[in-house]
mmCIF file of C-alpha atoms and ligand atoms in Angstrom:
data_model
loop_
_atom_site.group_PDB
_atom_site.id
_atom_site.type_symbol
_atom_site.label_atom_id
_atom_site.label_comp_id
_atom_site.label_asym_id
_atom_site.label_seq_id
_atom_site.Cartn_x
_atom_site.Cartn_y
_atom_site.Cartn_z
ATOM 1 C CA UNK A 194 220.720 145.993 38.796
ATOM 2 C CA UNK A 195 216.956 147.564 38.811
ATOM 3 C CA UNK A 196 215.128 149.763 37.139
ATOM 4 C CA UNK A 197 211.295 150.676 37.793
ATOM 5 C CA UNK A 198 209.533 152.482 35.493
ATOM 6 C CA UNK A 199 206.020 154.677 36.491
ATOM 7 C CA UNK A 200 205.266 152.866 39.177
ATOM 8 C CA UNK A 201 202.235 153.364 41.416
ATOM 9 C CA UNK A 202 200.470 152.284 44.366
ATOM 10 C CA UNK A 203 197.564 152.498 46.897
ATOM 11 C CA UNK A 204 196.687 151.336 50.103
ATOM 12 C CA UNK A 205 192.915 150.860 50.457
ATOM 13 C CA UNK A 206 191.351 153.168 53.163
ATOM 14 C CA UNK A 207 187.380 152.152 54.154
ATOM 15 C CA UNK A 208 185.564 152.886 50.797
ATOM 16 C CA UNK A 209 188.511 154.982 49.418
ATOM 17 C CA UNK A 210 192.210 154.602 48.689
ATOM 18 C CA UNK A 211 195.476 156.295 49.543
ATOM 19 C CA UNK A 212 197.651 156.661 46.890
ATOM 20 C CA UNK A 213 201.334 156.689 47.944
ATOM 21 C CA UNK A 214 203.175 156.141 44.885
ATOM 22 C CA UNK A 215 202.376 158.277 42.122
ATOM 23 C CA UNK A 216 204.577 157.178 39.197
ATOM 24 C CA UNK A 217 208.039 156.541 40.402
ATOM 25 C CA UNK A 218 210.679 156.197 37.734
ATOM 26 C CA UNK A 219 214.092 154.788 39.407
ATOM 27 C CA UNK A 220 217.014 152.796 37.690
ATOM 28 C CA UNK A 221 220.249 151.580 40.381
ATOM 29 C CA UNK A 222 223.301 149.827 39.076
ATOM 30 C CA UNK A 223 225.647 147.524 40.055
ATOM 31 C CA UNK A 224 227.923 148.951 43.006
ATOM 32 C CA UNK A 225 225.464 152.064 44.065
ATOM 33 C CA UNK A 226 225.173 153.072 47.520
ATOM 34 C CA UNK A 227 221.737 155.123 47.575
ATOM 35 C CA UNK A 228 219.941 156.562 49.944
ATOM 36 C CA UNK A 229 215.973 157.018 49.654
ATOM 37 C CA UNK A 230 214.520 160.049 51.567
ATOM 38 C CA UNK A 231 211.073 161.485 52.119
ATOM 39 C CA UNK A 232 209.277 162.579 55.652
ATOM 40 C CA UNK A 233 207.888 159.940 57.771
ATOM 41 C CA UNK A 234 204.845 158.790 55.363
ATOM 42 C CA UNK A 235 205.883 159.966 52.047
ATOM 43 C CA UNK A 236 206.414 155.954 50.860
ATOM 44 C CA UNK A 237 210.189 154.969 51.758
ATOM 45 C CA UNK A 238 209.367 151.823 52.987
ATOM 46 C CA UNK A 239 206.060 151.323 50.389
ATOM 47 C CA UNK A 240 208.930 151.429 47.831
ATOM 48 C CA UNK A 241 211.220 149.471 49.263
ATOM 49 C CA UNK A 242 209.129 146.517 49.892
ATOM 50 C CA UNK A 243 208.465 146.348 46.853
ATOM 51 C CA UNK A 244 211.534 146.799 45.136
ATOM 52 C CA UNK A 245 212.396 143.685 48.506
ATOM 53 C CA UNK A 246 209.046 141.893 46.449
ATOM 54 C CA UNK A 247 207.415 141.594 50.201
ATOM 55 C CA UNK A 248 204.459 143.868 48.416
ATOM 56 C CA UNK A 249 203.397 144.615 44.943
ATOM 57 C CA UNK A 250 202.594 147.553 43.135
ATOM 58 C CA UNK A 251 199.279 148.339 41.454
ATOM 59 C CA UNK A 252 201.108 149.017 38.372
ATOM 60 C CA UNK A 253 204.209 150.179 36.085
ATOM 61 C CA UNK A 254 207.162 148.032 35.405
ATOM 62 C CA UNK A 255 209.971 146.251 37.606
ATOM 63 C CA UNK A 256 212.893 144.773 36.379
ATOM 64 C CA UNK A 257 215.126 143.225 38.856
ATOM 65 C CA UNK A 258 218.544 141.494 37.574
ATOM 66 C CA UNK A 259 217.234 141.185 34.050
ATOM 67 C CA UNK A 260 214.329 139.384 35.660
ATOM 68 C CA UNK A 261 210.392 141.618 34.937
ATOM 69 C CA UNK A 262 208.750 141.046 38.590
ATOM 70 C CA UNK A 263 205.365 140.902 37.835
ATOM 71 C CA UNK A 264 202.445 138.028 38.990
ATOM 72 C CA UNK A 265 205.172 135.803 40.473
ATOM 73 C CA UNK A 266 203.723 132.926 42.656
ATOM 74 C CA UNK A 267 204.512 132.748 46.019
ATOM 75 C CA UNK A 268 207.017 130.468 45.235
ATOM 76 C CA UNK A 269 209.103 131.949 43.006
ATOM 77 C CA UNK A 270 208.643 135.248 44.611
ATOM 78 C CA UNK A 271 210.433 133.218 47.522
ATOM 79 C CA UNK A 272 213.004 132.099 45.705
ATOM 80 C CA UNK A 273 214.147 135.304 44.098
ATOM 81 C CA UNK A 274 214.306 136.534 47.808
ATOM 82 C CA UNK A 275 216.453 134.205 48.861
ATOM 83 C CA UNK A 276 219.033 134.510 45.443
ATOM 84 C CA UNK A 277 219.319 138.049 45.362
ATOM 85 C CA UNK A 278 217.690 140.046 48.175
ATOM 86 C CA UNK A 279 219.237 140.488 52.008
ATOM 87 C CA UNK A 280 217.085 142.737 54.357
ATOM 88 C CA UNK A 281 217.990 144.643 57.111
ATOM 89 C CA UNK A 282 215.575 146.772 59.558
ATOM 90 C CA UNK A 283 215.072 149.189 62.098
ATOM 91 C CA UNK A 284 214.086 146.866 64.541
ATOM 92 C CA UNK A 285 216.658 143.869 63.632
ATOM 93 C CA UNK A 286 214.401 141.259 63.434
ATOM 94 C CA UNK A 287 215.853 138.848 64.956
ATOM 95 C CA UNK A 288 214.678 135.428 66.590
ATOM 96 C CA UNK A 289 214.797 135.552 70.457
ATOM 97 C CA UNK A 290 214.937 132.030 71.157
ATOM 98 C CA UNK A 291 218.200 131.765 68.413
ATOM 99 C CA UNK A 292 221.819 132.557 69.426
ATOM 100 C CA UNK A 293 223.601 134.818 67.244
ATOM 101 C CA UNK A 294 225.257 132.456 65.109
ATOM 102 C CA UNK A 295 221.730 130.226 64.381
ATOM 103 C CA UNK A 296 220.059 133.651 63.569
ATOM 104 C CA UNK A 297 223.094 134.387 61.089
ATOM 105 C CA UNK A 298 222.961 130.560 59.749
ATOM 106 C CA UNK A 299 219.088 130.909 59.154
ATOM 107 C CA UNK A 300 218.999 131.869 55.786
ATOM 108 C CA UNK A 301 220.952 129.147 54.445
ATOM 109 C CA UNK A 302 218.577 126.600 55.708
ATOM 110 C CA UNK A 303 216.566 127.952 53.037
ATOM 111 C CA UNK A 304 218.982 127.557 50.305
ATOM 112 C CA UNK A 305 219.343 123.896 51.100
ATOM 113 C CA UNK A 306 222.985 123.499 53.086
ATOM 114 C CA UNK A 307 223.649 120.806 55.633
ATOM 115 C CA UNK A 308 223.630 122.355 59.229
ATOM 116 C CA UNK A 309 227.632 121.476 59.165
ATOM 117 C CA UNK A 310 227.882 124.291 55.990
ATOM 118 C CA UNK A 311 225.152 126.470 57.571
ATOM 119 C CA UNK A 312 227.171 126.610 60.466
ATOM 120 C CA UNK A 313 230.554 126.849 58.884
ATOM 121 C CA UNK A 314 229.300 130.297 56.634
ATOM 122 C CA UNK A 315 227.446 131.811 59.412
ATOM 123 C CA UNK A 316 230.884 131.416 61.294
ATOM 124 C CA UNK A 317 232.407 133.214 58.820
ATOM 125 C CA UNK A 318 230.258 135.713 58.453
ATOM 126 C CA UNK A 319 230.026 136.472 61.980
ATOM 127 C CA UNK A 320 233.550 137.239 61.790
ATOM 128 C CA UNK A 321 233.233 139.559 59.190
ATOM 129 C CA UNK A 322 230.841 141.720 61.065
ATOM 130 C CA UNK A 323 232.991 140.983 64.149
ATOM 131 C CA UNK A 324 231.324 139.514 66.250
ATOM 132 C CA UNK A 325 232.662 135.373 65.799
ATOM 133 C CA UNK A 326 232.973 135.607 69.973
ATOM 134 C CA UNK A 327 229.177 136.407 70.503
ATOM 135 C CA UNK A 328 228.109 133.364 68.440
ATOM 136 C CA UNK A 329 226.293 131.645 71.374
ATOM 137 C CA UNK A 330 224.647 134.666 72.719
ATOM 138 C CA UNK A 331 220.756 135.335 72.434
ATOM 139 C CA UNK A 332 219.881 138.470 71.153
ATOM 140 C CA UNK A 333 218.441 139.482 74.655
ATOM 141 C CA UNK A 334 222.253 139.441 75.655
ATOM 142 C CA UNK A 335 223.278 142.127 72.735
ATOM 143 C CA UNK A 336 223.560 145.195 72.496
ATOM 144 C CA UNK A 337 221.336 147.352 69.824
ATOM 145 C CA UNK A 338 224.585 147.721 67.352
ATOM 146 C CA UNK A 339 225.487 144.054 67.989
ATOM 147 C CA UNK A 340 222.310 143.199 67.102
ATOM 148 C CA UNK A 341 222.100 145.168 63.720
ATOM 149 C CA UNK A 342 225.366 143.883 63.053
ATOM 150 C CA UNK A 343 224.271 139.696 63.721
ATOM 151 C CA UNK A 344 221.011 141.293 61.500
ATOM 152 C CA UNK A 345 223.502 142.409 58.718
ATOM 153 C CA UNK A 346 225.683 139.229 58.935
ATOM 154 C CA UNK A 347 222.082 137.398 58.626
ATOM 155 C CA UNK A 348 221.421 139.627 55.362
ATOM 156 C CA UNK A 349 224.783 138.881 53.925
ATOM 157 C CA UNK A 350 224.707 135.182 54.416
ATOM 158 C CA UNK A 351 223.289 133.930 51.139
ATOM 159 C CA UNK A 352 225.354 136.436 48.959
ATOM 160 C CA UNK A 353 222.624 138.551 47.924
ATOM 161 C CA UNK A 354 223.592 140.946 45.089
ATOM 162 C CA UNK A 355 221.341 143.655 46.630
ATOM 163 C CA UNK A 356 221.006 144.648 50.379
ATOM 164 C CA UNK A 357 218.027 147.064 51.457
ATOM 165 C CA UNK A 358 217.911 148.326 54.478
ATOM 166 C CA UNK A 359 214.987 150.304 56.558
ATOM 167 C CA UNK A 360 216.012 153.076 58.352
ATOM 168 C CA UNK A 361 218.580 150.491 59.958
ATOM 169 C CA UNK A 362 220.037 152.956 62.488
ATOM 170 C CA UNK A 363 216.696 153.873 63.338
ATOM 171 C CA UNK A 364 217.027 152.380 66.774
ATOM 172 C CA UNK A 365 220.526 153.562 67.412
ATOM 173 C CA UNK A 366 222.203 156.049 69.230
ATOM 174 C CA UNK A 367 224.665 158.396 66.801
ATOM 175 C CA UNK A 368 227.859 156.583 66.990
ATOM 176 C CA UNK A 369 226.360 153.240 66.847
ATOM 177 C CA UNK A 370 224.652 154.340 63.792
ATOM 178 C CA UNK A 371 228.078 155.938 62.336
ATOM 179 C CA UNK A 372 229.587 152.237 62.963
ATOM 180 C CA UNK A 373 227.132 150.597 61.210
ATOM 181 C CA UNK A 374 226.715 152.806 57.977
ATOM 182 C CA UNK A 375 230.579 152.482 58.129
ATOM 183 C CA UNK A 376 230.172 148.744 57.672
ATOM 184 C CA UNK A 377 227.590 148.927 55.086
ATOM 185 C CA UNK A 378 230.128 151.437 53.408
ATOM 186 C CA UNK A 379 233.094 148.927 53.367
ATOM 187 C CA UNK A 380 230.818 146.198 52.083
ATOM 188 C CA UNK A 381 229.637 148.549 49.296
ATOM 189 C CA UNK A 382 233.178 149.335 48.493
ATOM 190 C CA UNK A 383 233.716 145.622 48.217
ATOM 191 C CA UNK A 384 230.599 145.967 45.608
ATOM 192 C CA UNK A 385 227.972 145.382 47.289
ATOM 193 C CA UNK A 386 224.679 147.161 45.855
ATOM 194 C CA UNK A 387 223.071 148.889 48.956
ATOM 195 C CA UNK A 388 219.424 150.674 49.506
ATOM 196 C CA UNK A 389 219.111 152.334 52.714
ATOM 197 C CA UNK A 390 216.069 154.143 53.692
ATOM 198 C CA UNK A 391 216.269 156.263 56.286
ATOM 199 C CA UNK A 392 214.880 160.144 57.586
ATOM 200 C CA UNK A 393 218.113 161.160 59.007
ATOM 201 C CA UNK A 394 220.728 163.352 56.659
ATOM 202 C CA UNK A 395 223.881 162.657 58.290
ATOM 203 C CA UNK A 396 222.890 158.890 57.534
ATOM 204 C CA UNK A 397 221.855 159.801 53.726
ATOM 205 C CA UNK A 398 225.217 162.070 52.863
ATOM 206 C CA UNK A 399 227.284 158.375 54.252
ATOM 207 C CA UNK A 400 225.617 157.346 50.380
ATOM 208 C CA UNK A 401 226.338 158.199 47.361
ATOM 209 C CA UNK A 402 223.505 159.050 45.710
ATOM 210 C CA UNK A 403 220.553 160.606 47.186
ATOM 211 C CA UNK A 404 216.985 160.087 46.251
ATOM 212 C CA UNK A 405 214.034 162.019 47.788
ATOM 213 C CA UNK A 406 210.306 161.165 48.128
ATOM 214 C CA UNK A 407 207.887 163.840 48.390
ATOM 215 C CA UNK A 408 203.700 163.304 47.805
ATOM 216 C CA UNK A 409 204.522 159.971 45.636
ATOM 217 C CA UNK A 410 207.425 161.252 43.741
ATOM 218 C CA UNK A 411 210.601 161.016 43.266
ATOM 219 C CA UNK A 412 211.639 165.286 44.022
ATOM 220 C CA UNK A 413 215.187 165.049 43.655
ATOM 221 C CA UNK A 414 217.751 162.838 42.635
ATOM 222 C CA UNK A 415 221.424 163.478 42.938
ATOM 223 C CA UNK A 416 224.931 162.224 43.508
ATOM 224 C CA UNK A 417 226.829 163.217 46.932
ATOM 225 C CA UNK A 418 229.568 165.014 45.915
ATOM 226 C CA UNK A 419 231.557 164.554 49.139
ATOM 227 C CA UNK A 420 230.358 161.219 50.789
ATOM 228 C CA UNK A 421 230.861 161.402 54.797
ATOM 229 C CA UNK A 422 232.616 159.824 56.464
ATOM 230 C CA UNK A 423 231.878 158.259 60.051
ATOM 231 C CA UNK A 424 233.433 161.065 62.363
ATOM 232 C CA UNK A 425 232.455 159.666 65.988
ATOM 233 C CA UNK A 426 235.485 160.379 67.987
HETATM 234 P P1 ADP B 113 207.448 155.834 55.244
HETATM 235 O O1 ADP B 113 208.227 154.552 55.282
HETATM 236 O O2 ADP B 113 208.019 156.856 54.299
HETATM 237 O O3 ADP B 113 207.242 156.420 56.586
HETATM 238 P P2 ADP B 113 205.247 154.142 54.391
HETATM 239 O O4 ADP B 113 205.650 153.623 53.069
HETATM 240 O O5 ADP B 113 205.386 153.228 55.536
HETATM 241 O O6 ADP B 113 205.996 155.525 54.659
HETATM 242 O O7 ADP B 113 203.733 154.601 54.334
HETATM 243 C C1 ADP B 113 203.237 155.508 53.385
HETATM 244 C C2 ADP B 113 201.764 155.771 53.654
HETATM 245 O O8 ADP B 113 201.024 154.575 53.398
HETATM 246 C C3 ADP B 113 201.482 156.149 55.088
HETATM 247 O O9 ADP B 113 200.455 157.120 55.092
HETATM 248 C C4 ADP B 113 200.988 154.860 55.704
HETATM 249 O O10 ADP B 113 200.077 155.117 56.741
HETATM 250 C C5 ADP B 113 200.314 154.168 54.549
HETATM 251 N N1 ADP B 113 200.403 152.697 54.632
HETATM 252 C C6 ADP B 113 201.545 151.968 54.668
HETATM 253 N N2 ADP B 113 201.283 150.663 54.691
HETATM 254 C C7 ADP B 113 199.927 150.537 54.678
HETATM 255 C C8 ADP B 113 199.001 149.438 54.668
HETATM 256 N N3 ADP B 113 199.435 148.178 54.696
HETATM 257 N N4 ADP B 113 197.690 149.719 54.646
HETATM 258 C C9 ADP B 113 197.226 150.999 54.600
HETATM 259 N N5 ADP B 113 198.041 152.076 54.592
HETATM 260 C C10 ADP B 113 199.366 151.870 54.621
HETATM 261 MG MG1 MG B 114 209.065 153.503 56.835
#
Protein backbone atom coordinates (compact mmCIF):
# COMPACT_ATOMS: atom_id res chain seq x y z
CA UNK A 1 0.00 0.00 0.00
CA UNK A 2 3.08 2.46 1.04
CA UNK A 3 6.32 2.31 1.71
CA UNK A 4 8.73 5.37 2.60
CA UNK A 5 12.12 4.96 2.58
CA UNK A 6 14.76 7.54 4.72
CA UNK A 7 12.67 10.13 4.81
CA UNK A 8 13.41 13.52 6.34
CA UNK A 9 12.15 16.81 7.11
CA UNK A 10 12.48 20.36 8.60
CA UNK A 11 10.48 23.11 9.50
CA UNK A 12 12.34 26.41 9.10
CA UNK A 13 12.79 28.31 12.46
CA UNK A 14 14.12 32.29 11.98
CA UNK A 15 17.65 31.72 10.48
CA UNK A 16 17.73 27.99 11.53
CA UNK A 17 15.72 24.82 11.02
CA UNK A 18 14.03 22.15 13.09
CA UNK A 19 14.50 18.93 11.95
CA UNK A 20 11.61 16.58 12.82
CA UNK A 21 12.08 13.70 10.69
CA UNK A 22 15.33 12.19 10.72
CA UNK A 23 15.22 9.28 8.25
CA UNK A 24 12.04 7.39 8.66
CA UNK A 25 11.89 4.03 6.97
CA UNK A 26 8.06 2.68 7.03
CA UNK A 27 6.33 0.12 4.59
CA UNK A 28 2.09 -0.61 5.40
CA UNK A 29 0.15 -3.13 3.41
CA UNK A 30 -3.04 -3.71 2.28
CA UNK A 31 -5.53 -4.42 5.31
CA UNK A 32 -3.13 -2.94 8.29
CA UNK A 33 -4.57 -1.23 11.12
CA UNK A 34 -1.47 0.84 12.59
CA UNK A 35 -1.11 3.03 15.04
CA UNK A 36 1.73 5.85 14.99
CA UNK A 37 2.96 7.01 18.47
CA UNK A 38 5.45 9.54 19.74
CA UNK A 39 4.93 12.46 22.60
CA UNK A 40 3.17 15.52 21.64
CA UNK A 41 5.95 17.02 19.11
CA UNK A 42 7.93 14.08 18.16
CA UNK A 43 6.34 14.35 14.26
CA UNK A 44 2.98 12.17 14.23
CA UNK A 45 1.17 14.48 12.38
CA UNK A 46 4.54 15.88 10.24
CA UNK A 47 4.40 12.25 8.99
CA UNK A 48 1.14 11.84 8.40
CA UNK A 49 0.57 14.77 6.26
CA UNK A 50 2.76 13.75 4.29
CA UNK A 51 2.15 10.29 3.83
CA UNK A 52 -1.99 12.39 3.37
CA UNK A 53 0.44 14.53 0.50
CA UNK A 54 -1.01 17.88 2.38
CA UNK A 55 3.03 18.53 2.97
CA UNK A 56 6.18 17.30 1.46
CA UNK A 57 9.25 16.03 2.71
CA UNK A 58 12.70 17.50 2.14
CA UNK A 59 13.81 14.23 0.98
CA UNK A 60 13.88 10.21 0.75
CA UNK A 61 11.42 8.23 -1.19
CA UNK A 62 7.46 7.75 -1.15
CA UNK A 63 5.68 5.29 -2.89
CA UNK A 64 2.02 5.33 -2.54
CA UNK A 65 -0.15 2.53 -4.47
CA UNK A 66 2.66 1.82 -6.89
CA UNK A 67 2.56 5.53 -7.56
CA UNK A 68 6.53 7.52 -6.43
CA UNK A 69 5.02 10.92 -4.84
CA UNK A 70 7.49 13.23 -5.61
CA UNK A 71 7.15 17.07 -7.42
CA UNK A 72 3.46 16.43 -8.16
CA UNK A 73 1.58 19.65 -9.28
CA UNK A 74 -1.06 20.85 -7.39
CA UNK A 75 -3.25 19.21 -9.53
CA UNK A 76 -2.43 15.91 -9.53
CA UNK A 77 -1.49 16.05 -5.95
CA UNK A 78 -5.38 16.82 -5.76
CA UNK A 79 -6.40 14.21 -7.57
CA UNK A 80 -4.53 11.43 -5.87
CA UNK A 81 -6.29 12.85 -2.68
CA UNK A 82 -9.41 12.47 -3.80
CA UNK A 83 -8.75 8.55 -5.42
CA UNK A 84 -7.11 7.13 -2.60
CA UNK A 85 -6.85 9.24 0.57
CA UNK A 86 -9.93 9.89 3.28
CA UNK A 87 -8.93 12.08 6.35
CA UNK A 88 -10.23 12.19 9.56
CA UNK A 89 -9.18 14.69 12.57
CA UNK A 90 -9.23 15.63 15.99
CA UNK A 91 -11.28 18.44 15.50
CA UNK A 92 -13.79 16.91 12.71
CA UNK A 93 -13.58 19.44 10.35
CA UNK A 94 -16.60 19.87 9.40
CA UNK A 95 -18.58 22.77 7.54
CA UNK A 96 -20.97 24.66 9.93
CA UNK A 97 -23.23 26.07 7.52
CA UNK A 98 -23.68 22.14 5.89
CA UNK A 99 -26.13 19.57 7.34
CA UNK A 100 -24.77 16.29 7.98
CA UNK A 101 -25.65 14.63 4.93
CA UNK A 102 -24.14 17.75 2.48
CA UNK A 103 -20.92 17.53 4.66
CA UNK A 104 -20.90 13.60 3.97
CA UNK A 105 -21.89 14.25 0.09
CA UNK A 106 -18.98 16.87 -0.21
CA UNK A 107 -16.38 14.86 -1.44
CA UNK A 108 -18.11 13.50 -4.30
CA UNK A 109 -18.69 16.86 -5.75
CA UNK A 110 -15.15 16.60 -6.36
CA UNK A 111 -15.15 13.40 -8.14
CA UNK A 112 -17.68 14.72 -10.60
CA UNK A 113 -21.33 13.03 -9.52
CA UNK A 114 -24.64 14.72 -10.14
CA UNK A 115 -26.06 16.11 -6.78
CA UNK A 116 -28.92 13.22 -7.28
CA UNK A 117 -25.72 10.44 -6.87
CA UNK A 118 -23.93 12.71 -4.35
CA UNK A 119 -26.88 12.59 -2.40
CA UNK A 120 -27.87 9.02 -2.94
CA UNK A 121 -24.01 7.71 -1.57
CA UNK A 122 -23.82 10.13 1.18
CA UNK A 123 -27.28 8.54 2.18
CA UNK A 124 -25.81 5.46 2.26
CA UNK A 125 -23.02 6.15 3.92
CA UNK A 126 -24.66 7.94 6.60
CA UNK A 127 -26.33 4.81 7.32
CA UNK A 128 -23.39 2.94 7.63
CA UNK A 129 -21.99 5.11 10.33
CA UNK A 130 -25.57 5.27 11.69
CA UNK A 131 -26.57 8.16 11.65
CA UNK A 132 -29.17 8.22 8.13
CA UNK A 133 -31.80 10.09 10.81
CA UNK A 134 -29.40 13.09 11.53
CA UNK A 135 -28.99 13.84 7.80
CA UNK A 136 -30.53 17.37 8.04
CA UNK A 137 -28.84 18.39 11.16
CA UNK A 138 -25.94 21.08 11.29
CA UNK A 139 -23.06 20.08 13.00
CA UNK A 140 -23.82 22.72 15.80
CA UNK A 141 -26.80 20.26 16.59
CA UNK A 142 -24.30 17.05 17.09
CA UNK A 143 -22.81 15.70 19.43
CA UNK A 144 -18.73 15.35 19.45
CA UNK A 145 -19.03 11.38 18.49
CA UNK A 146 -21.79 12.19 15.97
CA UNK A 147 -19.72 14.51 14.57
CA UNK A 148 -16.54 12.26 14.14
CA UNK A 149 -18.78 9.76 12.91
CA UNK A 150 -20.59 12.33 9.87
CA UNK A 151 -16.44 13.21 9.64
CA UNK A 152 -15.71 9.43 9.05
CA UNK A 153 -18.76 8.86 6.76
CA UNK A 154 -17.27 12.12 4.88
CA UNK A 155 -13.75 10.21 4.70
CA UNK A 156 -15.31 7.05 3.46
CA UNK A 157 -17.40 8.57 0.77
CA UNK A 158 -15.14 8.37 -2.26
CA UNK A 159 -13.83 4.79 -1.40
CA UNK A 160 -10.46 5.71 -0.48
CA UNK A 161 -8.13 2.68 -0.17
CA UNK A 162 -6.35 4.38 2.78
CA UNK A 163 -7.95 6.29 5.78
CA UNK A 164 -5.58 8.41 8.17
CA UNK A 165 -6.73 9.68 10.97
CA UNK A 166 -5.23 12.43 13.61
CA UNK A 167 -5.58 11.66 16.96
CA UNK A 168 -9.43 11.32 15.98
CA UNK A 169 -10.65 10.70 19.55
CA UNK A 170 -8.66 13.48 20.59
CA UNK A 171 -11.72 15.51 21.44
CA UNK A 172 -13.67 12.70 22.98
CA UNK A 173 -14.58 11.53 26.16
CA UNK A 174 -13.43 7.55 26.76
CA UNK A 175 -16.41 5.73 25.61
CA UNK A 176 -17.06 7.92 22.74
CA UNK A 177 -13.60 7.31 21.72
CA UNK A 178 -14.01 3.33 22.36
CA UNK A 179 -17.16 3.67 19.84
CA UNK A 180 -15.39 5.22 17.33
CA UNK A 181 -12.06 3.13 17.18
CA UNK A 182 -14.69 0.27 17.24
CA UNK A 183 -16.01 1.57 13.94
CA UNK A 184 -12.75 2.19 12.40
CA UNK A 185 -12.03 -1.51 13.59
CA UNK A 186 -15.08 -3.05 11.72
CA UNK A 187 -14.25 -1.04 8.63
CA UNK A 188 -10.64 -2.34 8.80
CA UNK A 189 -11.94 -5.80 9.18
CA UNK A 190 -13.94 -5.16 6.06
CA UNK A 191 -10.26 -4.19 4.61
CA UNK A 192 -9.96 -1.05 4.97
CA UNK A 193 -6.18 0.21 5.35
CA UNK A 194 -6.23 2.54 8.47
CA UNK A 195 -3.45 5.12 10.01
CA UNK A 196 -4.40 6.51 13.22
CA UNK A 197 -2.23 8.82 15.07
CA UNK A 198 -2.89 9.34 18.32
CA UNK A 199 -0.90 9.85 22.13
CA UNK A 200 -3.26 7.72 23.98
CA UNK A 201 -2.33 3.72 24.52
CA UNK A 202 -5.62 2.32 25.11
CA UNK A 203 -6.42 3.93 21.58
CA UNK A 204 -2.99 2.45 20.00
CA UNK A 205 -3.40 -1.38 21.52
CA UNK A 206 -7.36 -1.08 19.49
CA UNK A 207 -4.47 -1.47 16.28
CA UNK A 208 -2.64 -3.89 15.22
CA UNK A 209 0.54 -2.81 14.76
CA UNK A 210 2.22 -0.22 16.70
CA UNK A 211 4.72 2.27 15.51
CA UNK A 212 6.55 4.77 17.80
CA UNK A 213 8.21 8.16 17.08
CA UNK A 214 10.86 9.33 19.24
CA UNK A 215 13.53 12.49 18.21
CA UNK A 216 12.70 11.79 14.29
CA UNK A 217 12.71 8.10 14.38
CA UNK A 218 10.94 5.42 14.11
CA UNK A 219 11.96 3.62 18.05
CA UNK A 220 9.89 0.71 17.86
CA UNK A 221 7.84 -1.13 15.64
CA UNK A 222 5.72 -4.07 16.56
CA UNK A 223 2.59 -6.12 16.10
CA UNK A 224 -0.18 -6.14 19.04
CA UNK A 225 -0.35 -9.41 20.05
CA UNK A 226 -3.78 -9.14 21.71
CA UNK A 227 -5.71 -6.24 19.92
CA UNK A 228 -8.38 -4.59 22.47
CA UNK A 229 -11.27 -4.59 22.29
CA UNK A 230 -13.79 -1.62 23.11
CA UNK A 231 -14.77 -2.54 26.83
CA UNK A 232 -17.09 0.59 27.78
CA UNK A 233 -19.82 -0.98 29.72
P1 LIG B 1 2.95 15.87 16.82
O1 LIG B 1 1.81 15.70 15.86
O2 LIG B 1 3.69 14.60 17.12
O3 LIG B 1 2.55 16.55 18.07
P2 LIG B 1 3.99 17.71 14.82
O4 LIG B 1 4.29 16.86 13.64
O5 LIG B 1 2.75 18.50 14.77
O6 LIG B 1 4.05 16.81 16.14
O7 LIG B 1 5.18 18.72 15.06
C1 LIG B 1 6.52 18.32 15.20
C2 LIG B 1 7.39 19.53 15.48
O8 LIG B 1 7.41 20.37 14.32
C3 LIG B 1 6.87 20.38 16.61
O9 LIG B 1 7.98 20.88 17.33
C4 LIG B 1 6.15 21.51 15.91
O10 LIG B 1 6.21 22.69 16.67
C5 LIG B 1 6.93 21.66 14.63
N1 LIG B 1 6.10 22.11 13.50
C6 LIG B 1 5.01 21.47 13.01
N2 LIG B 1 4.51 22.11 11.95
C7 LIG B 1 5.29 23.22 11.76
C8 LIG B 1 5.32 24.30 10.81
N3 LIG B 1 4.41 24.38 9.84
N4 LIG B 1 6.27 25.22 10.95
C9 LIG B 1 7.22 25.15 11.92
N5 LIG B 1 7.26 24.15 12.83
C10 LIG B 1 6.33 23.19 12.76
MG1 LIG C 1 -0.17 16.19 15.98
Amino acid sequence: MLKINQLHKSYPIGDSSLHVLKGIDLEVETGEMVAIMGSSGSGKSTLLNIIGMLDEADSGDYILDGVPIKNLNEKKAAIYRNKFLGFIFQSFNLINYKNALENVALPLYYQGLKRKERLEKGKFHLQKVGLLDWAHHLPSELSGGQKQRIAIARALAADPKLLLADEPTGALDTKTSYEIMEFLQQLNDEGKTILIVTHEEDIAEMCKRVVRLRDGVIEEDKKVNQVRASQYV
